[in-house]
Short mmCIF file of C-alpha atoms in Angstrom, two decimals:
data_model
loop_
_atom_site.label_atom_id
_atom_site.label_comp_id
_atom_site.label_asym_id
_atom_site.label_seq_id
_atom_site.Cartn_x
_atom_site.Cartn_y
_atom_site.Cartn_z
CA MET A 11 0.00 0.00 0.00
CA SER A 12 1.65 3.23 -1.07
CA LEU A 13 0.20 6.23 0.66
CA HIS A 14 3.07 8.49 -0.33
CA GLY A 15 2.23 11.87 -1.74
CA LYS A 16 -1.01 12.32 0.16
CA ARG A 17 0.09 10.65 3.36
CA LYS A 18 -0.94 12.28 6.58
CA GLU A 19 1.08 12.08 9.78
CA ILE A 20 -1.80 10.78 11.91
CA TYR A 21 -4.74 8.53 11.14
CA LYS A 22 -7.52 7.99 13.65
CA TYR A 23 -10.19 5.34 14.13
CA GLU A 24 -13.04 5.44 16.64
CA ALA A 25 -14.27 2.11 17.96
CA PRO A 26 -17.68 1.59 19.61
CA TRP A 27 -15.98 0.77 22.92
CA THR A 28 -12.84 1.52 24.94
CA VAL A 29 -9.83 0.02 23.17
CA TYR A 30 -7.41 -1.97 25.31
CA ALA A 31 -5.66 -4.70 23.32
CA MET A 32 -4.12 -3.85 19.98
CA ASN A 33 -1.69 -5.38 17.48
CA TRP A 34 -0.32 -4.64 13.99
CA SER A 35 -0.62 -7.28 11.32
CA VAL A 36 2.79 -8.25 9.88
CA ARG A 37 1.70 -9.82 6.59
CA PRO A 38 3.25 -7.99 3.62
CA ASP A 39 -0.13 -7.80 1.84
CA LYS A 40 -1.95 -6.34 4.89
CA ARG A 41 0.23 -3.47 5.88
CA PHE A 42 -2.04 -1.00 7.61
CA ARG A 43 -4.18 -3.60 9.37
CA LEU A 44 -4.64 -3.82 13.13
CA ALA A 45 -6.68 -5.94 15.51
CA LEU A 46 -8.38 -4.15 18.41
CA GLY A 47 -9.82 -5.63 21.59
CA SER A 48 -12.47 -4.06 23.80
CA PHE A 49 -12.22 -3.14 27.43
CA VAL A 50 -15.77 -3.23 28.73
CA GLU A 51 -16.39 -2.12 32.29
CA GLU A 52 -19.76 -3.83 32.80
CA TYR A 53 -19.61 -7.30 34.23
CA ASN A 54 -21.36 -9.15 31.46
CA ASN A 55 -18.10 -10.90 30.63
CA LYS A 56 -18.37 -10.06 26.97
CA GLY A 57 -15.59 -8.77 24.82
CA PHE A 58 -15.32 -7.73 21.19
CA VAL A 59 -12.56 -7.80 18.61
CA GLN A 60 -12.42 -5.59 15.53
CA LEU A 61 -10.11 -5.94 12.56
CA VAL A 62 -9.52 -2.54 10.98
CA GLY A 63 -7.56 -1.48 7.93
CA LEU A 64 -6.56 1.81 6.37
CA ASP A 65 -8.35 2.33 3.06
CA GLU A 66 -5.94 3.64 0.45
CA GLU A 67 -8.52 5.63 -1.51
CA SER A 68 -10.25 7.44 1.34
CA SER A 69 -7.28 7.51 3.77
CA GLU A 70 -9.76 6.40 6.45
CA PHE A 71 -9.76 3.37 8.72
CA ILE A 72 -12.47 0.86 7.86
CA CYS A 73 -13.70 -1.90 10.14
CA ARG A 74 -13.39 -5.08 8.08
CA ASN A 75 -14.69 -7.50 10.66
CA THR A 76 -16.08 -7.61 14.22
CA PHE A 77 -16.53 -10.71 16.33
CA ASP A 78 -17.58 -11.47 19.89
CA HIS A 79 -15.10 -12.78 22.41
CA PRO A 80 -15.91 -14.40 25.78
CA TYR A 81 -14.42 -11.94 28.28
CA PRO A 82 -12.45 -8.95 27.00
CA THR A 83 -9.08 -9.92 25.49
CA THR A 84 -6.02 -9.38 27.68
CA LYS A 85 -3.88 -9.44 24.54
CA LEU A 86 -4.18 -10.21 20.86
CA MET A 87 -1.49 -10.94 18.31
CA TRP A 88 -1.29 -11.73 14.62
CA ILE A 89 0.84 -14.68 13.58
CA PRO A 90 4.41 -13.36 13.17
CA ASP A 91 4.46 -14.24 9.48
CA THR A 92 6.38 -11.55 7.62
CA LYS A 93 6.37 -13.50 4.36
CA GLY A 94 2.68 -14.36 4.28
CA VAL A 95 3.21 -18.13 3.97
CA TYR A 96 1.05 -19.32 6.89
CA PRO A 97 -2.73 -19.12 7.20
CA ASP A 98 -3.94 -15.67 8.27
CA LEU A 99 -4.22 -16.38 12.00
CA LEU A 100 -4.92 -14.17 15.00
CA ALA A 101 -4.51 -15.32 18.62
CA THR A 102 -6.31 -13.90 21.66
CA SER A 103 -6.00 -14.48 25.39
CA GLY A 104 -8.68 -14.14 28.04
CA ASP A 105 -10.14 -17.16 29.79
CA TYR A 106 -8.28 -19.36 27.30
CA LEU A 107 -5.87 -18.98 24.40
CA ARG A 108 -7.81 -18.97 21.14
CA VAL A 109 -6.51 -19.04 17.59
CA TRP A 110 -8.78 -17.53 14.93
CA ARG A 111 -8.63 -17.84 11.17
CA VAL A 112 -9.30 -14.55 9.42
CA GLY A 113 -11.15 -14.74 6.12
CA GLU A 114 -12.25 -12.01 3.75
CA THR A 115 -15.70 -11.70 5.30
CA GLU A 116 -15.68 -13.67 8.53
CA THR A 117 -13.35 -14.76 11.29
CA ARG A 118 -13.83 -18.24 12.71
CA LEU A 119 -12.41 -19.97 15.75
CA GLU A 120 -9.72 -22.39 14.63
CA CYS A 121 -8.75 -23.83 18.02
CA LEU A 122 -9.12 -23.26 21.74
CA LEU A 123 -6.12 -24.19 23.88
CA ASN A 124 -7.10 -25.36 27.35
CA ASN A 125 -4.88 -26.85 30.05
CA ASN A 126 -7.52 -28.10 32.46
CA LYS A 127 -9.41 -30.60 30.38
CA ASN A 128 -11.03 -32.17 33.44
CA SER A 129 -12.08 -28.99 35.22
CA ASP A 130 -14.72 -26.34 34.80
CA PHE A 131 -12.34 -23.90 36.44
CA CYS A 132 -9.99 -21.90 34.28
CA ALA A 133 -7.30 -19.56 35.54
CA PRO A 134 -7.46 -16.43 33.37
CA LEU A 135 -4.55 -15.74 31.06
CA THR A 136 -2.86 -12.40 31.59
CA SER A 137 -0.79 -12.38 28.40
CA PHE A 138 0.91 -14.50 25.77
CA ASP A 139 3.62 -14.34 23.12
CA TRP A 140 3.95 -15.91 19.69
CA ASN A 141 7.41 -17.15 18.81
CA GLU A 142 8.83 -15.33 15.78
CA VAL A 143 11.34 -18.02 14.82
CA ASP A 144 8.92 -20.93 15.18
CA PRO A 145 5.30 -19.81 14.62
CA TYR A 146 4.12 -23.20 15.89
CA LEU A 147 5.12 -22.14 19.43
CA LEU A 148 3.12 -19.87 21.72
CA GLY A 149 3.60 -19.14 25.40
CA THR A 150 0.91 -18.03 27.87
CA SER A 151 1.11 -16.51 31.36
CA SER A 152 -1.59 -17.02 33.96
CA ILE A 153 -2.76 -15.84 37.35
CA ASP A 154 -2.25 -19.45 38.56
CA THR A 155 1.56 -18.74 38.77
CA THR A 156 2.32 -20.79 35.65
CA CYS A 157 3.56 -20.26 32.14
CA THR A 158 2.54 -22.73 29.45
CA ILE A 159 4.29 -23.30 26.14
CA TRP A 160 1.90 -24.53 23.45
CA GLY A 161 2.61 -26.30 20.20
CA LEU A 162 0.33 -25.78 17.23
CA GLU A 163 -0.01 -28.43 14.57
CA THR A 164 -1.50 -27.94 11.16
CA GLY A 165 -2.88 -31.20 9.82
CA GLN A 166 -4.08 -31.56 6.28
CA VAL A 167 -7.72 -32.56 6.49
CA LEU A 168 -9.79 -33.08 3.35
CA GLY A 169 -12.16 -30.21 2.72
CA ARG A 170 -10.58 -28.12 5.43
CA VAL A 171 -7.07 -27.09 4.61
CA ASN A 172 -4.55 -26.44 7.37
CA LEU A 173 -6.82 -27.29 10.26
CA VAL A 174 -4.95 -25.97 13.26
CA SER A 175 -4.96 -27.75 16.61
CA GLY A 176 -2.71 -27.43 19.61
CA HIS A 177 -1.27 -29.21 22.62
CA VAL A 178 0.63 -28.35 25.79
CA LYS A 179 4.34 -28.75 25.21
CA THR A 180 5.23 -27.84 28.74
CA GLN A 181 3.75 -26.09 31.75
CA LEU A 182 5.91 -24.72 34.52
CA ILE A 183 5.39 -22.91 37.79
CA ALA A 184 7.19 -19.74 36.84
CA HIS A 185 6.69 -17.46 39.85
CA ASP A 186 5.58 -17.44 43.46
CA LYS A 187 2.48 -15.41 42.55
CA GLU A 188 0.47 -14.43 39.47
CA VAL A 189 2.40 -14.15 36.19
CA TYR A 190 1.48 -11.01 34.25
CA ASP A 191 3.52 -11.22 31.06
CA ILE A 192 5.68 -13.56 29.01
CA ALA A 193 7.99 -12.85 26.06
CA PHE A 194 10.28 -15.00 23.93
CA SER A 195 13.86 -13.78 23.65
CA ARG A 196 15.79 -13.60 20.39
CA ALA A 197 18.91 -14.91 22.13
CA GLY A 198 20.38 -18.30 21.27
CA GLY A 199 18.44 -18.83 18.07
CA GLY A 200 15.24 -17.22 19.28
CA ARG A 201 13.29 -20.39 19.94
CA ASP A 202 14.05 -21.65 23.43
CA MET A 203 14.56 -18.67 25.73
CA PHE A 204 11.75 -16.68 27.28
CA ALA A 205 11.21 -14.40 30.25
CA SER A 206 8.27 -13.64 32.48
CA VAL A 207 7.25 -11.02 35.06
CA GLY A 208 4.68 -11.14 37.78
CA ALA A 209 3.14 -10.14 41.07
CA ASP A 210 6.23 -11.25 43.01
CA GLY A 211 8.14 -8.35 41.45
CA SER A 212 10.71 -10.48 39.62
CA VAL A 213 11.84 -10.89 36.01
CA ARG A 214 12.73 -14.52 35.38
CA MET A 215 14.47 -16.10 32.41
CA PHE A 216 13.80 -19.65 31.23
CA ASP A 217 15.23 -22.03 28.66
CA LEU A 218 12.91 -24.66 27.18
CA ARG A 219 15.83 -27.10 27.09
CA HIS A 220 16.54 -26.74 30.84
CA LEU A 221 13.28 -25.96 32.55
CA GLU A 222 14.37 -27.29 35.92
CA HIS A 223 15.87 -23.92 36.81
CA SER A 224 15.30 -20.26 35.99
CA THR A 225 17.44 -17.15 36.33
CA ILE A 226 16.20 -14.09 38.18
CA ILE A 227 17.31 -11.12 36.10
CA TYR A 228 15.75 -8.42 38.26
CA GLU A 229 13.68 -7.92 41.39
CA ASP A 230 11.75 -4.75 42.09
CA PRO A 231 13.32 -3.16 45.20
CA GLN A 232 9.89 -2.57 46.79
CA HIS A 233 8.57 -5.92 45.53
CA HIS A 234 5.93 -4.13 43.50
CA PRO A 235 4.26 -6.36 40.92
CA LEU A 236 5.81 -6.11 37.45
CA LEU A 237 3.18 -5.88 34.72
CA ARG A 238 4.94 -5.89 31.35
CA LEU A 239 8.16 -6.99 29.82
CA CYS A 240 9.46 -6.23 26.39
CA TRP A 241 12.63 -7.45 24.67
CA ASN A 242 14.78 -5.18 22.54
CA LYS A 243 14.14 -6.21 18.91
CA GLN A 244 17.75 -5.81 17.77
CA ASP A 245 19.92 -6.54 20.81
CA PRO A 246 18.73 -9.59 22.79
CA ASN A 247 20.66 -8.49 25.88
CA TYR A 248 18.24 -5.69 26.69
CA LEU A 249 14.71 -5.76 28.00
CA ALA A 250 12.34 -3.23 29.50
CA THR A 251 9.86 -3.69 32.33
CA MET A 252 7.52 -1.62 34.45
CA ALA A 253 5.82 -1.95 37.81
CA MET A 254 2.10 -1.77 38.54
CA ASP A 255 1.07 1.88 39.01
CA GLY A 256 4.70 2.85 38.31
CA MET A 257 5.67 6.00 36.47
CA GLU A 258 9.01 4.74 35.19
CA VAL A 259 10.27 2.12 32.78
CA VAL A 260 13.34 0.14 33.80
CA ILE A 261 15.85 -1.02 31.17
CA LEU A 262 17.76 -4.19 32.08
CA ASP A 263 20.82 -5.90 30.64
CA VAL A 264 20.75 -9.68 31.14
CA ARG A 265 24.56 -9.67 31.40
CA VAL A 266 24.30 -7.44 34.49
CA PRO A 267 21.46 -8.99 36.50
CA CYS A 268 19.52 -7.06 39.12
CA THR A 269 20.96 -3.64 38.25
CA PRO A 270 18.96 -1.46 35.84
CA VAL A 271 21.11 0.12 33.12
CA ALA A 272 18.60 2.94 32.70
CA ARG A 273 15.41 4.35 34.16
CA LEU A 274 13.04 6.33 31.98
CA ASN A 275 11.03 8.48 34.29
CA ASN A 276 9.52 11.52 32.60
CA HIS A 277 5.93 10.29 32.78
CA ARG A 278 3.66 12.03 35.28
CA ALA A 279 1.22 9.14 35.69
CA CYS A 280 1.36 5.37 35.53
CA VAL A 281 2.92 3.77 32.45
CA ASN A 282 0.70 1.36 30.51
CA GLY A 283 2.74 0.37 27.50
CA ILE A 284 6.26 -0.18 26.19
CA ALA A 285 7.36 -0.78 22.58
CA TRP A 286 10.92 -1.10 21.28
CA ALA A 287 11.72 0.14 17.79
CA PRO A 288 11.75 -2.79 15.35
CA HIS A 289 14.74 -1.44 13.39
CA SER A 290 16.95 0.19 16.03
CA SER A 291 18.43 -1.13 19.24
CA CYS A 292 18.46 2.25 20.97
CA HIS A 293 14.91 3.57 20.54
CA ILE A 294 11.93 2.75 22.72
CA CYS A 295 8.46 4.22 23.08
CA THR A 296 6.58 4.43 26.39
CA ALA A 297 2.95 5.46 26.89
CA ALA A 298 1.06 6.38 30.02
CA ASP A 299 -2.01 7.72 31.79
CA ASP A 300 -0.54 11.24 31.45
CA HIS A 301 -1.77 11.15 27.80
CA GLN A 302 1.83 11.03 26.58
CA ALA A 303 3.68 8.73 24.20
CA LEU A 304 7.42 9.34 24.57
CA ILE A 305 10.21 8.10 22.31
CA TRP A 306 13.60 7.72 23.95
CA ASP A 307 17.12 7.33 22.60
CA ILE A 308 19.02 5.17 25.07
CA GLN A 309 22.35 4.82 23.29
CA GLN A 310 24.26 6.75 25.96
CA MET A 311 23.51 4.07 28.59
CA PRO A 312 24.67 3.56 31.27
CA ARG A 313 24.77 7.35 31.54
CA ALA A 314 21.40 8.65 32.70
CA ILE A 315 18.75 9.23 30.05
CA GLU A 316 17.27 12.58 31.03
CA ASP A 317 14.66 13.36 28.40
CA PRO A 318 12.81 11.73 25.52
CA ILE A 319 13.61 12.82 21.96
CA LEU A 320 9.94 12.94 20.88
CA ALA A 321 6.70 13.46 22.74
CA TYR A 322 3.13 13.13 21.53
CA THR A 323 0.14 14.15 23.63
CA ALA A 324 -3.08 12.24 23.01
CA GLU A 325 -6.60 13.29 23.96
CA GLY A 326 -6.83 10.70 26.73
CA GLU A 327 -4.97 8.20 28.90
CA ILE A 328 -2.99 5.92 26.58
CA ASN A 329 -3.78 2.26 27.26
CA ASN A 330 -1.41 0.63 24.81
CA VAL A 331 1.36 1.37 22.31
CA GLN A 332 2.55 -0.83 19.42
CA TRP A 333 5.41 -0.10 17.01
CA ALA A 334 4.77 -1.64 13.59
CA SER A 335 7.45 -4.27 13.03
CA THR A 336 7.24 -4.18 9.24
CA GLN A 337 6.73 -0.39 8.97
CA PRO A 338 9.17 1.15 11.42
CA ASP A 339 7.96 4.70 10.83
CA TRP A 340 4.51 3.98 12.29
CA ILE A 341 3.47 3.71 15.94
CA ALA A 342 -0.06 2.89 17.08
CA ILE A 343 -1.56 4.10 20.34
CA CYS A 344 -5.01 3.68 21.82
CA TYR A 345 -6.87 5.85 24.32
CA ASN A 346 -10.56 5.94 25.26
CA ASN A 347 -12.35 4.48 22.21
CA CYS A 348 -9.73 5.73 19.74
CA LEU A 349 -6.89 4.14 17.80
CA GLU A 350 -4.32 6.50 16.33
CA ILE A 351 -1.37 5.64 14.13
CA LEU A 352 1.42 8.20 14.19
CA ARG A 353 4.18 8.64 11.68
CA VAL A 354 7.50 9.02 13.51
#
């Protein structure tokens, strides 16, 4: 999609509900496409997902598809398929991990991944990650203190091509309390290493080949719960994390455990989102309840990073930020019922 010539710097979409979860599609043929998940306050346990795309002719976002989701989604993610060779799949987490197949007109549930086959009880999933090196691997984090690594299989079934199903590859007790986020690392081939954060205030590193032990990379000094973790896209030694209700983002170097290499603390209210640049190891975007999305240049670490290099003020508290991996000059933010994509 070439929007050059008449390209604006900001495009906006208004959803019928508060937008919480959000993710850019990475397929080369679906460049300006995002999935949005609702955050609904009422306790009717219902969530919604919309798939929206930027229309080249009108330069407006168009909703291509809406579907219901049991419980609002805690996260959603398109299959990390930069070449467009896999089925067009979208995964969502809430009560379970679900994988959806996106068609031209409708989206249908392809598989539901459930650990507790023999129980009516399900421990809600807080987050998940989809492995970029091996798209058959996903990892989920749960309030039941565990992380689960799932394997997808695609079996050729007559009349239904590429039917996707899944199984538990491994489940491990990852933390002493709830686990709030999980992310695969690009280190060591990018398939076997992942990290998690949780209510015990620690960042822990795991290796699928040696699950009997984990490495604590960082512990919050006040033992505040850590909500998010985000790996640097270019340098696998660096990751960023943030505490619940915290106004700063902590940058860690796995080679120097337990000592932050930088603290980004210009926000005036609690941080909700972190996104590393896809194309640069020294740029990161943070977004917060102070309506601000800030881009930082951290290349002078370990010297203190005083100020961001770019600031954007939205019209509301920013719930989420996503940097487009295949279009590095675009960042998406959401606040209230709005999605905005910003050219940076």
